[in-house]
PDB file of C-alpha atoms in Angstrom:
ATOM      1  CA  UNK N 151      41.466 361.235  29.642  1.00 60.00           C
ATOM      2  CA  UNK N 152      39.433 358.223  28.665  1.00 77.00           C
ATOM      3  CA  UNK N 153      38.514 357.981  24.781  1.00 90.00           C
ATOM      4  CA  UNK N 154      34.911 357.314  24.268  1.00 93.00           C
ATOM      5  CA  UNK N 155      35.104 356.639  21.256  1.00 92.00           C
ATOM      6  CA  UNK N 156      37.703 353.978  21.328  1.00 93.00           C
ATOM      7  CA  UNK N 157      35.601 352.264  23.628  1.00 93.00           C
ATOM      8  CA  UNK N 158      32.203 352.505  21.763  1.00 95.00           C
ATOM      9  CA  UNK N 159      33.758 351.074  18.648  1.00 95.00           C
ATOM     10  CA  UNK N 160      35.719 348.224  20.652  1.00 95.00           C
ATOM     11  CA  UNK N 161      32.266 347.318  22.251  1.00 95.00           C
ATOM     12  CA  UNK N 162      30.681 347.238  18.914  1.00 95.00           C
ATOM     13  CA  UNK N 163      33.462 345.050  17.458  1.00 96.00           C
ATOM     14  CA  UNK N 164      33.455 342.664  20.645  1.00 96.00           C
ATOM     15  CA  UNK N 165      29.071 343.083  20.717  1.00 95.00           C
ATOM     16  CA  UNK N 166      29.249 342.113  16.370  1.00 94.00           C
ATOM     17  CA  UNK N 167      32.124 339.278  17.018  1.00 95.00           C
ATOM     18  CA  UNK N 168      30.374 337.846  20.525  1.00 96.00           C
ATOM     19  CA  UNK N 169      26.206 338.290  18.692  1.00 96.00           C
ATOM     20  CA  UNK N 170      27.526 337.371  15.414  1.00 94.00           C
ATOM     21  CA  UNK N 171      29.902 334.895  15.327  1.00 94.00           C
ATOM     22  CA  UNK N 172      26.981 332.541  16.669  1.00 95.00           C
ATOM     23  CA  UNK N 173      24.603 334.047  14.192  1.00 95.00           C
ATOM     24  CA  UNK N 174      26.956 333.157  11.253  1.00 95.00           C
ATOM     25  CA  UNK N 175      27.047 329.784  12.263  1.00 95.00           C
ATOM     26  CA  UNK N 176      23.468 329.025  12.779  1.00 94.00           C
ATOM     27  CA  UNK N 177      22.950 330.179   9.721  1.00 94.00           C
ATOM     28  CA  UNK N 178      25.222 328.520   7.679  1.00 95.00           C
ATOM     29  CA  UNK N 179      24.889 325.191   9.283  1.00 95.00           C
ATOM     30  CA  UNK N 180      22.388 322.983   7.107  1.00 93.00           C
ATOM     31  CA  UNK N 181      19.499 321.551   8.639  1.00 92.00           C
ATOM     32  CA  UNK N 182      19.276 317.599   9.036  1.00 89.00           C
ATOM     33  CA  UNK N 183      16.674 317.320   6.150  1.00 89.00           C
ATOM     34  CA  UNK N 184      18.814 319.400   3.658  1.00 91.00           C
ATOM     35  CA  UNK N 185      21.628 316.889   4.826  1.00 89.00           C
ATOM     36  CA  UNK N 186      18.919 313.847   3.907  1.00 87.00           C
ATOM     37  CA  UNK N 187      18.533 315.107   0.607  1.00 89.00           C
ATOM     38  CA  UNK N 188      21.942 315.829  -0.473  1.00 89.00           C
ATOM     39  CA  UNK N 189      22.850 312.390   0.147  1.00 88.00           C
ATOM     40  CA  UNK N 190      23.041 309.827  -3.378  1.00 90.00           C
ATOM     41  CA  UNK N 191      19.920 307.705  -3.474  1.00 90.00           C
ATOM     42  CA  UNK N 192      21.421 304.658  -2.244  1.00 91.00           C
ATOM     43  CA  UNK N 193      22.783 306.365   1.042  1.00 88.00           C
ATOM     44  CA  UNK N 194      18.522 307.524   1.779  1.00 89.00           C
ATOM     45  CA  UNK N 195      17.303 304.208   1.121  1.00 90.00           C
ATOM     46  CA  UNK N 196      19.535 302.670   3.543  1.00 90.00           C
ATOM     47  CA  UNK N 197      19.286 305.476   5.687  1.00 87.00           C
ATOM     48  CA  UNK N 198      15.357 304.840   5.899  1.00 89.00           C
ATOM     49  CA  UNK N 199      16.069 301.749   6.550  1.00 91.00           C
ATOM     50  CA  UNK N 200      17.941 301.438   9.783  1.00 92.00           C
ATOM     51  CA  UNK N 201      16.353 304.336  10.970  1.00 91.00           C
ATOM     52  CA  UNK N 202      13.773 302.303  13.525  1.00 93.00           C
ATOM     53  CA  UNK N 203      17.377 300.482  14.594  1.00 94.00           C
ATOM     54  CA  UNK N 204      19.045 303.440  15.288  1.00 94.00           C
ATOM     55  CA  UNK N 205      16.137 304.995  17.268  1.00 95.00           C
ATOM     56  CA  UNK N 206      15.199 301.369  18.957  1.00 96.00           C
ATOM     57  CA  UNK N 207      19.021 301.536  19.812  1.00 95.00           C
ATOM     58  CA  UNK N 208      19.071 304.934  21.239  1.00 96.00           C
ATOM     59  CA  UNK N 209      16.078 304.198  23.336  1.00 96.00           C
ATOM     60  CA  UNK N 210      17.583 301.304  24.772  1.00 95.00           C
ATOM     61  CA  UNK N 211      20.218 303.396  25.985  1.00 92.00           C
ATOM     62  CA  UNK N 212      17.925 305.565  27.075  1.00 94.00           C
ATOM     63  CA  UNK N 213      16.525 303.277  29.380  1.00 94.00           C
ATOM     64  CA  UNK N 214      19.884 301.713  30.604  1.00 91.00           C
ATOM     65  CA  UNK N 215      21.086 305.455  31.370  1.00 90.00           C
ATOM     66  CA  UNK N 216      17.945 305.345  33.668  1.00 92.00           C
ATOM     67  CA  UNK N 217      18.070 302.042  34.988  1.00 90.00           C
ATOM     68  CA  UNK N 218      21.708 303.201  36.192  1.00 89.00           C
ATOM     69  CA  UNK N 219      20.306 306.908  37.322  1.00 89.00           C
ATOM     70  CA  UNK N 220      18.897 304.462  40.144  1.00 90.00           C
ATOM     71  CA  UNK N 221      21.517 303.449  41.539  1.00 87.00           C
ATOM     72  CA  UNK N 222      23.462 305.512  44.361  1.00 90.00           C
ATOM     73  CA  UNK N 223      27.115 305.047  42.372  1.00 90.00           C
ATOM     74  CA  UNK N 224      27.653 307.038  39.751  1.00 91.00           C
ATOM     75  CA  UNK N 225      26.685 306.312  36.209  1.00 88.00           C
ATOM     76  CA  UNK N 226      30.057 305.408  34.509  1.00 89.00           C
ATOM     77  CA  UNK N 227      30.305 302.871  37.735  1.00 91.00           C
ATOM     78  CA  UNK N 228      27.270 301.412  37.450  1.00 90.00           C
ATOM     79  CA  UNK N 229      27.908 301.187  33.509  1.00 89.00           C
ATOM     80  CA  UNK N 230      31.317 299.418  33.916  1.00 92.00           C
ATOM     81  CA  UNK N 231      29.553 297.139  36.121  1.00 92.00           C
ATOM     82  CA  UNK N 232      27.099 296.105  33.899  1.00 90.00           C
ATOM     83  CA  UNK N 233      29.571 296.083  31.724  1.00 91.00           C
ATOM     84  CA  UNK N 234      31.664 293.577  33.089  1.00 93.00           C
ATOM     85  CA  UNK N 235      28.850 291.504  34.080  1.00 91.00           C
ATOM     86  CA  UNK N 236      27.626 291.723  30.429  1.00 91.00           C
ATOM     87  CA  UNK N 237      31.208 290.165  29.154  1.00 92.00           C
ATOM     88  CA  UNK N 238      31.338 287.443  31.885  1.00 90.00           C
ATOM     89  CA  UNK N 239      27.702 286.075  30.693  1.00 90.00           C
ATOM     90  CA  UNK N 240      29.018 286.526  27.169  1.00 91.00           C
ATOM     91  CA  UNK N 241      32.473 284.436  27.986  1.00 89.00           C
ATOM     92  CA  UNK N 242      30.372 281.968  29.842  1.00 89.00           C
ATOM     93  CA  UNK N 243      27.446 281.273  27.172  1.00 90.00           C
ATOM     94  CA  UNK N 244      30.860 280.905  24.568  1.00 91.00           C
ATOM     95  CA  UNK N 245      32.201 278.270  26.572  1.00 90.00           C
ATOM     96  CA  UNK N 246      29.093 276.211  27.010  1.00 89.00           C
ATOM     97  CA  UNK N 247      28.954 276.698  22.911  1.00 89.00           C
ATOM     98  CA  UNK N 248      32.061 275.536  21.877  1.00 90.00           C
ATOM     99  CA  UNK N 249      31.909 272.930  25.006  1.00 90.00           C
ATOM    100  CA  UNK N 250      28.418 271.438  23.158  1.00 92.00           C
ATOM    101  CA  UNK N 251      30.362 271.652  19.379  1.00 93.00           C
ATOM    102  CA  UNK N 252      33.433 269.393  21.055  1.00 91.00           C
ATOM    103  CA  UNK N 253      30.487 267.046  23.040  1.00 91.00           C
ATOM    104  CA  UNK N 254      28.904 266.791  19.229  1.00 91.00           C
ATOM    105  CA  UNK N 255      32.257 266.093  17.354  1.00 89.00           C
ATOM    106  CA  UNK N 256      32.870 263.568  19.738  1.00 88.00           C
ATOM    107  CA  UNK N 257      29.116 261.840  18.936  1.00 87.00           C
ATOM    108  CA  UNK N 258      30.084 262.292  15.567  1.00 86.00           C
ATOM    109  CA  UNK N 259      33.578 260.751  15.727  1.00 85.00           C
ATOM    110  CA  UNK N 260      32.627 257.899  17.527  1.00 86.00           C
ATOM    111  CA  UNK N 261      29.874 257.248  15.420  1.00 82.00           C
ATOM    112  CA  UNK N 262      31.821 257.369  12.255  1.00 81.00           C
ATOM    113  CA  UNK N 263      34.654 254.636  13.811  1.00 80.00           C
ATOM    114  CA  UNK N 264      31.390 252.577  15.291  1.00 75.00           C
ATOM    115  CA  UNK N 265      28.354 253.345  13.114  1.00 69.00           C
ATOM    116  CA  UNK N 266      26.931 249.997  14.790  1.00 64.00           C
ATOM    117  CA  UNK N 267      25.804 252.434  17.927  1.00 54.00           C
TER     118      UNK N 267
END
């Protein structure tokens, strides 16, 4: 014979554990303004500070995220992608540098041995 009132009380506990758990937690976790103003002085000013980076930041990737939404690969493909095409521009724009620094050593060098050029 079933016991009732085993089964009220264990769908109580489960109903106070499964509603209140959640409950508990929601209201214990702080708020992101009562985390601005426990932070030290210091840590607010330079918080206010990059604030429009972090924002400009996130809504640049934002805007990639739709740029690759576009495309008919997936996302992380299309990331990796730019990704990789991102590094090779980066690799090739250092090697024209440091090809231009050598190009004006030399100009300096041979003016230095010749400085009648």
């Amino acid at each position: 014979m079933p016991n009732y009132a085993l089964w009220a009380k264990m769908l109580s506990a489960g109903a106070v554990m499964c509603i209140g758990g959640p409950a508990l937690v929601y209201y214990v976790t702080p708020t992101e303004e009562e985390l601005f103003k426990r932070y030290n002085p210091e840590l607010q000013k330079r918080s206010l500070e990059n604030r429009y980076q972090r924002q400009k930041d996130f809504d640049d990737f934002v805007t990639r995220l739709k740029e690759y939404s576009k495309s008919d690969k997936p996302i992380w493909v299309v990331a990796a992608e730019h990704e990789a095409r991102t590094r090779s521009n980066t690799a090739e724009k250092q090697g024209a540098d440091a090809a231009e620094i050598e190009k004006r050593k030399d100009e300096i060098r041979q003016h230095s041995i010749n400085p009648d050029r």
